[in-house]
PDB file of C-alpha atoms in Angstrom:
ATOM      1  CA  UNK Q   1    -106.560  68.511-147.534  1.00  0.00           C
ATOM      2  CA  UNK Q   2    -103.219  67.716-148.282  1.00  0.00           C
ATOM      3  CA  UNK Q   3    -103.967  67.663-152.039  1.00  0.00           C
ATOM      4  CA  UNK Q   4    -105.791  70.919-151.862  1.00  0.00           C
ATOM      5  CA  UNK Q   5    -103.012  72.511-149.763  1.00  0.00           C
ATOM      6  CA  UNK Q   6    -100.476  71.247-152.556  1.00  0.00           C
ATOM      7  CA  UNK Q   7    -102.486  72.563-155.516  1.00  0.00           C
ATOM      8  CA  UNK Q   8    -103.231  76.225-153.590  1.00  0.00           C
ATOM      9  CA  UNK Q   9     -99.372  76.222-153.227  1.00  0.00           C
ATOM     10  CA  UNK Q  10     -98.573  75.493-156.541  1.00  0.00           C
ATOM     11  CA  UNK Q  11    -101.002  78.170-157.531  1.00  0.00           C
ATOM     12  CA  UNK Q  12     -99.678  80.670-155.407  1.00  0.00           C
ATOM     13  CA  UNK Q  13     -96.051  79.878-157.018  1.00  0.00           C
ATOM     14  CA  UNK Q  14     -97.590  80.105-160.576  1.00  0.00           C
ATOM     15  CA  UNK Q  15     -98.943  83.493-159.759  1.00  0.00           C
ATOM     16  CA  UNK Q  16     -95.910  84.937-158.107  1.00  0.00           C
ATOM     17  CA  UNK Q  17     -93.702  83.858-160.719  1.00  0.00           C
ATOM     18  CA  UNK Q  18     -95.658  85.843-163.165  1.00  0.00           C
ATOM     19  CA  UNK Q  19     -96.674  88.945-161.176  1.00  0.00           C
ATOM     20  CA  UNK Q  20     -94.855  92.065-161.868  1.00  0.00           C
ATOM     21  CA  UNK Q  21     -94.879  93.225-158.077  1.00  0.00           C
ATOM     22  CA  UNK Q  22     -95.224  89.726-156.246  1.00  0.00           C
ATOM     23  CA  UNK Q  23     -96.178  89.322-152.622  1.00  0.00           C
ATOM     24  CA  UNK Q  24     -93.140  87.080-152.189  1.00  0.00           C
ATOM     25  CA  UNK Q  25     -90.287  87.510-154.436  1.00  0.00           C
ATOM     26  CA  UNK Q  26     -88.966  83.977-154.837  1.00  0.00           C
ATOM     27  CA  UNK Q  27     -85.538  85.108-155.654  1.00  0.00           C
ATOM     28  CA  UNK Q  28     -85.162  86.079-152.112  1.00  0.00           C
ATOM     29  CA  UNK Q  29     -84.835  82.225-151.114  1.00  0.00           C
ATOM     30  CA  UNK Q  30     -81.807  81.833-152.984  1.00  0.00           C
ATOM     31  CA  UNK Q  31     -79.973  82.834-149.759  1.00  0.00           C
ATOM     32  CA  UNK Q  32     -78.896  79.803-147.912  1.00  0.00           C
ATOM     33  CA  UNK Q  33     -78.508  81.693-144.825  1.00  0.00           C
ATOM     34  CA  UNK Q  34     -82.172  83.072-144.902  1.00  0.00           C
ATOM     35  CA  UNK Q  35     -83.638  79.718-145.945  1.00  0.00           C
ATOM     36  CA  UNK Q  36     -81.421  77.875-142.925  1.00  0.00           C
ATOM     37  CA  UNK Q  37     -83.169  80.862-140.682  1.00  0.00           C
ATOM     38  CA  UNK Q  38     -86.519  79.813-141.491  1.00  0.00           C
ATOM     39  CA  UNK Q  39     -86.163  76.561-141.221  1.00  0.00           C
ATOM     40  CA  UNK Q  40     -84.238  76.710-137.993  1.00  0.00           C
ATOM     41  CA  UNK Q  41     -87.208  79.166-136.714  1.00  0.00           C
ATOM     42  CA  UNK Q  42     -89.618  76.064-138.012  1.00  0.00           C
ATOM     43  CA  UNK Q  43     -87.872  73.425-136.083  1.00  0.00           C
ATOM     44  CA  UNK Q  44     -87.307  75.422-133.048  1.00  0.00           C
ATOM     45  CA  UNK Q  45     -90.891  76.554-132.212  1.00  0.00           C
ATOM     46  CA  UNK Q  46     -92.313  73.462-133.603  1.00  0.00           C
ATOM     47  CA  UNK Q  47     -90.352  71.297-131.054  1.00  0.00           C
ATOM     48  CA  UNK Q  48     -91.318  74.109-128.169  1.00  0.00           C
ATOM     49  CA  UNK Q  49     -94.902  74.259-128.764  1.00  0.00           C
ATOM     50  CA  UNK Q  50     -95.099  70.356-128.880  1.00  0.00           C
ATOM     51  CA  UNK Q  51     -93.244  69.976-125.943  1.00  0.00           C
ATOM     52  CA  UNK Q  52     -95.225  72.356-124.199  1.00  0.00           C
ATOM     53  CA  UNK Q  53     -97.990  70.708-125.000  1.00  0.00           C
ATOM     54  CA  UNK Q  54     -96.890  67.298-123.825  1.00  0.00           C
ATOM     55  CA  UNK Q  55     -95.695  68.467-120.507  1.00  0.00           C
ATOM     56  CA  UNK Q  56     -99.020  70.140-119.716  1.00  0.00           C
ATOM     57  CA  UNK Q  57    -100.846  67.049-120.388  1.00  0.00           C
ATOM     58  CA  UNK Q  58     -98.534  65.231-118.038  1.00  0.00           C
ATOM     59  CA  UNK Q  59     -98.628  67.742-115.444  1.00  0.00           C
ATOM     60  CA  UNK Q  60    -102.380  68.164-115.430  1.00  0.00           C
ATOM     61  CA  UNK Q  61    -103.320  64.632-115.941  1.00  0.00           C
ATOM     62  CA  UNK Q  62    -100.747  62.568-114.417  1.00  0.00           C
ATOM     63  CA  UNK Q  63     -99.550  64.774-111.542  1.00  0.00           C
ATOM     64  CA  UNK Q  64    -103.094  66.545-111.069  1.00  0.00           C
ATOM     65  CA  UNK Q  65    -101.652  70.205-111.305  1.00  0.00           C
ATOM     66  CA  UNK Q  66    -104.026  72.934-111.744  1.00  0.00           C
ATOM     67  CA  UNK Q  67    -103.711  75.310-114.800  1.00  0.00           C
ATOM     68  CA  UNK Q  68    -102.263  77.847-112.336  1.00  0.00           C
ATOM     69  CA  UNK Q  69     -99.731  75.470-110.873  1.00  0.00           C
ATOM     70  CA  UNK Q  70     -98.433  74.419-114.334  1.00  0.00           C
ATOM     71  CA  UNK Q  71     -98.025  78.026-115.598  1.00  0.00           C
ATOM     72  CA  UNK Q  72     -95.875  78.811-112.575  1.00  0.00           C
ATOM     73  CA  UNK Q  73     -94.091  75.540-113.467  1.00  0.00           C
ATOM     74  CA  UNK Q  74     -93.213  77.032-116.671  1.00  0.00           C
ATOM     75  CA  UNK Q  75     -92.487  80.621-115.554  1.00  0.00           C
ATOM     76  CA  UNK Q  76     -88.318  80.336-115.010  1.00  0.00           C
ATOM     77  CA  UNK Q  77     -88.417  79.900-118.841  1.00  0.00           C
ATOM     78  CA  UNK Q  78     -90.160  82.887-119.587  1.00  0.00           C
ATOM     79  CA  UNK Q  79     -87.902  84.802-116.720  1.00  0.00           C
ATOM     80  CA  UNK Q  80     -84.908  83.421-118.544  1.00  0.00           C
ATOM     81  CA  UNK Q  81     -86.283  84.866-121.866  1.00  0.00           C
ATOM     82  CA  UNK Q  82     -87.259  88.243-120.700  1.00  0.00           C
ATOM     83  CA  UNK Q  83     -84.037  88.458-118.826  1.00  0.00           C
ATOM     84  CA  UNK Q  84     -81.956  88.009-122.032  1.00  0.00           C
ATOM     85  CA  UNK Q  85     -83.786  90.411-123.806  1.00  0.00           C
ATOM     86  CA  UNK Q  86     -81.536  93.019-121.948  1.00  0.00           C
ATOM     87  CA  UNK Q  87     -78.634  92.019-123.387  1.00  0.00           C
ATOM     88  CA  UNK Q  88     -79.127  89.719-126.250  1.00  0.00           C
ATOM     89  CA  UNK Q  89     -78.503  92.729-128.698  1.00  0.00           C
ATOM     90  CA  UNK Q  90     -74.879  93.158-127.486  1.00  0.00           C
ATOM     91  CA  UNK Q  91     -74.406  89.184-127.858  1.00  0.00           C
ATOM     92  CA  UNK Q  92     -75.573  89.414-131.325  1.00  0.00           C
ATOM     93  CA  UNK Q  93     -72.782  91.679-132.154  1.00  0.00           C
ATOM     94  CA  UNK Q  94     -70.263  89.545-130.979  1.00  0.00           C
ATOM     95  CA  UNK Q  95     -71.106  86.107-131.407  1.00  0.00           C
ATOM     96  CA  UNK Q  96     -72.380  84.464-135.093  1.00  0.00           C
ATOM     97  CA  UNK Q  97     -76.058  83.970-135.218  1.00  0.00           C
ATOM     98  CA  UNK Q  98     -75.356  80.353-136.785  1.00  0.00           C
ATOM     99  CA  UNK Q  99     -73.269  79.604-133.400  1.00  0.00           C
ATOM    100  CA  UNK Q 100     -76.011  80.921-131.138  1.00  0.00           C
ATOM    101  CA  UNK Q 101     -78.794  78.902-132.801  1.00  0.00           C
ATOM    102  CA  UNK Q 102     -76.718  75.817-132.682  1.00  0.00           C
ATOM    103  CA  UNK Q 103     -76.152  76.532-128.946  1.00  0.00           C
ATOM    104  CA  UNK Q 104     -79.826  76.948-128.581  1.00  0.00           C
ATOM    105  CA  UNK Q 105     -80.280  73.678-130.080  1.00  0.00           C
ATOM    106  CA  UNK Q 106     -78.243  72.141-127.807  1.00  0.00           C
ATOM    107  CA  UNK Q 107     -79.963  73.469-124.972  1.00  0.00           C
ATOM    108  CA  UNK Q 108     -83.272  72.265-126.148  1.00  0.00           C
ATOM    109  CA  UNK Q 109     -81.859  68.708-126.808  1.00  0.00           C
ATOM    110  CA  UNK Q 110     -80.632  68.420-123.500  1.00  0.00           C
ATOM    111  CA  UNK Q 111     -84.019  69.718-121.917  1.00  0.00           C
ATOM    112  CA  UNK Q 112     -86.054  67.186-123.920  1.00  0.00           C
ATOM    113  CA  UNK Q 113     -83.717  64.040-123.403  1.00  0.00           C
ATOM    114  CA  UNK Q 114     -83.801  64.915-119.504  1.00  0.00           C
ATOM    115  CA  UNK Q 115     -87.741  64.830-119.681  1.00  0.00           C
ATOM    116  CA  UNK Q 116     -87.409  61.249-121.175  1.00  0.00           C
ATOM    117  CA  UNK Q 117     -86.368  60.187-117.712  1.00  0.00           C
ATOM    118  CA  UNK Q 118     -90.029  60.933-116.728  1.00  0.00           C
ATOM    119  CA  UNK Q 119     -91.783  58.760-114.485  1.00  0.00           C
ATOM    120  CA  UNK Q 120     -95.189  59.349-112.480  1.00  0.00           C
ATOM    121  CA  UNK Q 121     -94.971  61.490-109.481  1.00  0.00           C
ATOM    122  CA  UNK Q 122     -91.364  62.910-110.319  1.00  0.00           C
ATOM    123  CA  UNK Q 123     -90.069  65.810-108.083  1.00  0.00           C
ATOM    124  CA  UNK Q 124     -90.152  69.111-109.928  1.00  0.00           C
ATOM    125  CA  UNK Q 125     -87.064  70.854-108.651  1.00  0.00           C
ATOM    126  CA  UNK Q 126     -84.982  67.474-109.293  1.00  0.00           C
ATOM    127  CA  UNK Q 127     -86.874  66.592-112.915  1.00  0.00           C
ATOM    128  CA  UNK Q 128     -88.942  69.359-114.511  1.00  0.00           C
ATOM    129  CA  UNK Q 129     -87.154  72.612-113.468  1.00  0.00           C
ATOM    130  CA  UNK Q 130     -83.806  71.525-115.287  1.00  0.00           C
ATOM    131  CA  UNK Q 131     -85.912  70.904-118.382  1.00  0.00           C
ATOM    132  CA  UNK Q 132     -87.575  74.372-117.943  1.00  0.00           C
ATOM    133  CA  UNK Q 133     -84.522  75.957-117.441  1.00  0.00           C
ATOM    134  CA  UNK Q 134     -82.677  74.427-120.541  1.00  0.00           C
ATOM    135  CA  UNK Q 135     -85.860  75.219-122.548  1.00  0.00           C
ATOM    136  CA  UNK Q 136     -85.403  79.101-121.565  1.00  0.00           C
ATOM    137  CA  UNK Q 137     -81.973  79.051-122.537  1.00  0.00           C
ATOM    138  CA  UNK Q 138     -82.469  77.540-125.938  1.00  0.00           C
ATOM    139  CA  UNK Q 139     -85.673  79.938-126.763  1.00  0.00           C
ATOM    140  CA  UNK Q 140     -83.466  83.065-125.426  1.00  0.00           C
ATOM    141  CA  UNK Q 141     -80.558  82.059-127.879  1.00  0.00           C
ATOM    142  CA  UNK Q 142     -82.494  80.777-130.834  1.00  0.00           C
ATOM    143  CA  UNK Q 143     -85.628  83.296-131.285  1.00  0.00           C
ATOM    144  CA  UNK Q 144     -83.791  86.315-131.629  1.00  0.00           C
ATOM    145  CA  UNK Q 145     -80.590  84.808-133.497  1.00  0.00           C
ATOM    146  CA  UNK Q 146     -82.915  83.378-136.330  1.00  0.00           C
ATOM    147  CA  UNK Q 147     -84.983  86.666-136.679  1.00  0.00           C
ATOM    148  CA  UNK Q 148     -81.039  88.660-136.984  1.00  0.00           C
ATOM    149  CA  UNK Q 149     -80.212  85.874-139.457  1.00  0.00           C
ATOM    150  CA  UNK Q 150     -83.314  85.857-141.513  1.00  0.00           C
ATOM    151  CA  UNK Q 151     -83.057  89.765-142.189  1.00  0.00           C
ATOM    152  CA  UNK Q 152     -79.166  90.231-142.185  1.00  0.00           C
ATOM    153  CA  UNK Q 153     -77.914  91.319-145.900  1.00  0.00           C
ATOM    154  CA  UNK Q 154     -81.343  91.678-147.151  1.00  0.00           C
ATOM    155  CA  UNK Q 155     -82.245  94.673-148.746  1.00  0.00           C
ATOM    156  CA  UNK Q 156     -83.923  97.547-147.017  1.00  0.00           C
ATOM    157  CA  UNK Q 157     -86.949  97.566-149.109  1.00  0.00           C
ATOM    158  CA  UNK Q 158     -87.354  93.620-148.673  1.00  0.00           C
ATOM    159  CA  UNK Q 159     -86.983  93.624-144.983  1.00  0.00           C
ATOM    160  CA  UNK Q 160     -90.313  93.487-144.031  1.00  0.00           C
ATOM    161  CA  UNK Q 161     -90.875  90.330-146.564  1.00  0.00           C
ATOM    162  CA  UNK Q 162     -87.947  88.470-144.681  1.00  0.00           C
ATOM    163  CA  UNK Q 163     -89.306  89.151-141.418  1.00  0.00           C
ATOM    164  CA  UNK Q 164     -92.701  88.057-142.440  1.00  0.00           C
ATOM    165  CA  UNK Q 165     -91.238  84.725-143.778  1.00  0.00           C
ATOM    166  CA  UNK Q 166     -89.231  83.812-140.952  1.00  0.00           C
ATOM    167  CA  UNK Q 167     -92.596  84.711-138.881  1.00  0.00           C
ATOM    168  CA  UNK Q 168     -94.530  82.479-141.136  1.00  0.00           C
ATOM    169  CA  UNK Q 169     -92.389  79.955-140.623  1.00  0.00           C
ATOM    170  CA  UNK Q 170     -92.537  79.950-137.259  1.00  0.00           C
ATOM    171  CA  UNK Q 171     -96.075  79.577-137.243  1.00  0.00           C
ATOM    172  CA  UNK Q 172     -95.926  76.617-139.897  1.00  0.00           C
ATOM    173  CA  UNK Q 173     -93.432  74.718-137.730  1.00  0.00           C
ATOM    174  CA  UNK Q 174     -95.700  74.969-134.757  1.00  0.00           C
ATOM    175  CA  UNK Q 175     -98.776  73.720-136.474  1.00  0.00           C
ATOM    176  CA  UNK Q 176     -97.187  70.936-138.274  1.00  0.00           C
ATOM    177  CA  UNK Q 177     -95.342  69.643-134.923  1.00  0.00           C
ATOM    178  CA  UNK Q 178     -98.396  69.866-133.041  1.00  0.00           C
ATOM    179  CA  UNK Q 179    -100.418  67.884-135.546  1.00  0.00           C
ATOM    180  CA  UNK Q 180     -97.636  64.935-135.308  1.00  0.00           C
ATOM    181  CA  UNK Q 181     -97.618  65.009-131.522  1.00  0.00           C
ATOM    182  CA  UNK Q 182    -101.408  64.717-131.029  1.00  0.00           C
ATOM    183  CA  UNK Q 183    -101.392  61.843-133.914  1.00  0.00           C
ATOM    184  CA  UNK Q 184     -98.879  60.242-131.839  1.00  0.00           C
ATOM    185  CA  UNK Q 185    -100.729  60.818-128.226  1.00  0.00           C
ATOM    186  CA  UNK Q 186    -103.901  59.869-129.968  1.00  0.00           C
ATOM    187  CA  UNK Q 187    -102.723  56.635-131.557  1.00  0.00           C
ATOM    188  CA  UNK Q 188    -101.579  55.376-128.194  1.00  0.00           C
ATOM    189  CA  UNK Q 189    -103.302  53.486-125.389  1.00  0.00           C
ATOM    190  CA  UNK Q 190    -104.951  55.840-122.964  1.00  0.00           C
ATOM    191  CA  UNK Q 191    -102.837  55.715-119.812  1.00  0.00           C
ATOM    192  CA  UNK Q 192    -105.086  55.492-116.216  1.00  0.00           C
ATOM    193  CA  UNK Q 193    -105.075  58.257-113.447  1.00  0.00           C
ATOM    194  CA  UNK Q 194    -101.438  58.559-112.134  1.00  0.00           C
ATOM    195  CA  UNK Q 195     -99.809  56.975-114.924  1.00  0.00           C
ATOM    196  CA  UNK Q 196     -97.931  58.443-117.777  1.00  0.00           C
ATOM    197  CA  UNK Q 197     -99.818  59.669-120.827  1.00  0.00           C
ATOM    198  CA  UNK Q 198     -99.976  57.134-123.558  1.00  0.00           C
ATOM    199  CA  UNK Q 199     -97.572  58.025-126.315  1.00  0.00           C
ATOM    200  CA  UNK Q 200     -95.842  60.685-124.312  1.00  0.00           C
ATOM    201  CA  UNK Q 201     -92.069  59.107-124.672  1.00  0.00           C
ATOM    202  CA  UNK Q 202     -92.539  58.518-128.225  1.00  0.00           C
ATOM    203  CA  UNK Q 203     -93.872  61.876-128.894  1.00  0.00           C
ATOM    204  CA  UNK Q 204     -90.620  63.640-126.845  1.00  0.00           C
ATOM    205  CA  UNK Q 205     -88.397  61.211-128.869  1.00  0.00           C
ATOM    206  CA  UNK Q 206     -89.917  62.718-132.505  1.00  0.00           C
ATOM    207  CA  UNK Q 207     -89.283  66.149-130.780  1.00  0.00           C
ATOM    208  CA  UNK Q 208     -85.554  65.291-129.892  1.00  0.00           C
ATOM    209  CA  UNK Q 209     -84.858  63.731-133.175  1.00  0.00           C
ATOM    210  CA  UNK Q 210     -86.182  67.039-135.032  1.00  0.00           C
ATOM    211  CA  UNK Q 211     -83.746  68.860-132.691  1.00  0.00           C
ATOM    212  CA  UNK Q 212     -81.146  66.708-133.666  1.00  0.00           C
ATOM    213  CA  UNK Q 213     -81.734  67.501-137.156  1.00  0.00           C
ATOM    214  CA  UNK Q 214     -81.593  71.087-136.842  1.00  0.00           C
ATOM    215  CA  UNK Q 215     -78.516  71.244-134.890  1.00  0.00           C
ATOM    216  CA  UNK Q 216     -76.593  68.991-137.317  1.00  0.00           C
ATOM    217  CA  UNK Q 217     -77.970  71.295-140.411  1.00  0.00           C
ATOM    218  CA  UNK Q 218     -76.608  74.229-138.285  1.00  0.00           C
ATOM    219  CA  UNK Q 219     -73.294  72.741-137.852  1.00  0.00           C
ATOM    220  CA  UNK Q 220     -73.137  71.383-141.307  1.00  0.00           C
ATOM    221  CA  UNK Q 221     -73.646  75.286-142.369  1.00  0.00           C
ATOM    222  CA  UNK Q 222     -71.337  76.464-140.177  1.00  0.00           C
ATOM    223  CA  UNK Q 223     -68.704  74.131-141.726  1.00  0.00           C
ATOM    224  CA  UNK Q 224     -69.067  74.928-145.044  1.00  0.00           C
ATOM    225  CA  UNK Q 225     -69.055  78.625-144.575  1.00  0.00           C
ATOM    226  CA  UNK Q 226     -65.656  78.440-142.774  1.00  0.00           C
ATOM    227  CA  UNK Q 227     -64.446  75.858-145.771  1.00  0.00           C
ATOM    228  CA  UNK Q 228     -65.681  78.481-148.309  1.00  0.00           C
ATOM    229  CA  UNK Q 229     -64.027  81.596-146.248  1.00  0.00           C
ATOM    230  CA  UNK Q 230     -60.989  79.381-146.555  1.00  0.00           C
ATOM    231  CA  UNK Q 231     -61.216  78.695-150.028  1.00  0.00           C
ATOM    232  CA  UNK Q 232     -61.442  82.303-150.675  1.00  0.00           C
ATOM    233  CA  UNK Q 233     -58.719  83.290-148.610  1.00  0.00           C
ATOM    234  CA  UNK Q 234     -56.429  81.116-150.754  1.00  0.00           C
ATOM    235  CA  UNK Q 235     -57.518  82.357-153.827  1.00  0.00           C
ATOM    236  CA  UNK Q 236     -57.207  85.851-153.213  1.00  0.00           C
ATOM    237  CA  UNK Q 237     -53.503  85.450-151.633  1.00  0.00           C
ATOM    238  CA  UNK Q 238     -52.375  83.566-155.057  1.00  0.00           C
ATOM    239  CA  UNK Q 239     -50.024  85.565-156.655  1.00  0.00           C
ATOM    240  CA  UNK Q 240     -51.474  87.012-160.076  1.00  0.00           C
TER     241      UNK Q 240
END
């Protein structure tokens, strides 16, 4: 299946390069900020969805929570995301999208690392609620930022293309990480009732590592842009 997918991807690129009106103009990928936004979106949503899947298994299988109790347990994250919608546009006007993406990944990472303290029967308010709140902060900061960065500087006639790309990256990131995490969980020894789910800690560790990579790449891009900005300023200030 991976070989078939690779062949189809190669065929798609070959057609797009030769077509007069391509569905995806490959030249748009020369923008490093757009590529970064897409990769960040994939990492953000992939880790977020995979983590929710693991936590859902923990709450239902290890703690015996019902689906309704589990949904209410995740509710604070959703509340934070909805509340941020009322002022996030003003924040984006004042703060760089890359800084917000980096801050979002930091919040995600804290939430994932906090969850690594997991033990059977832990208290929700002491253990899980902080993780849920950090996830809500991370999603509220990162999701609108990657969408804004993906479309910034793109011509009006390609705004739809840029928006479609970042949303496709979000879906691909979620699908890939879910495949990885379910493989980790499926290859571990099944736990007995009341115990931790087999493979849960390694799965969360993989999600945390992905988040670290995304955070480092974002910080690297911020540093590169600052160095480039100083170089341009120095060049402009030189006497003719």
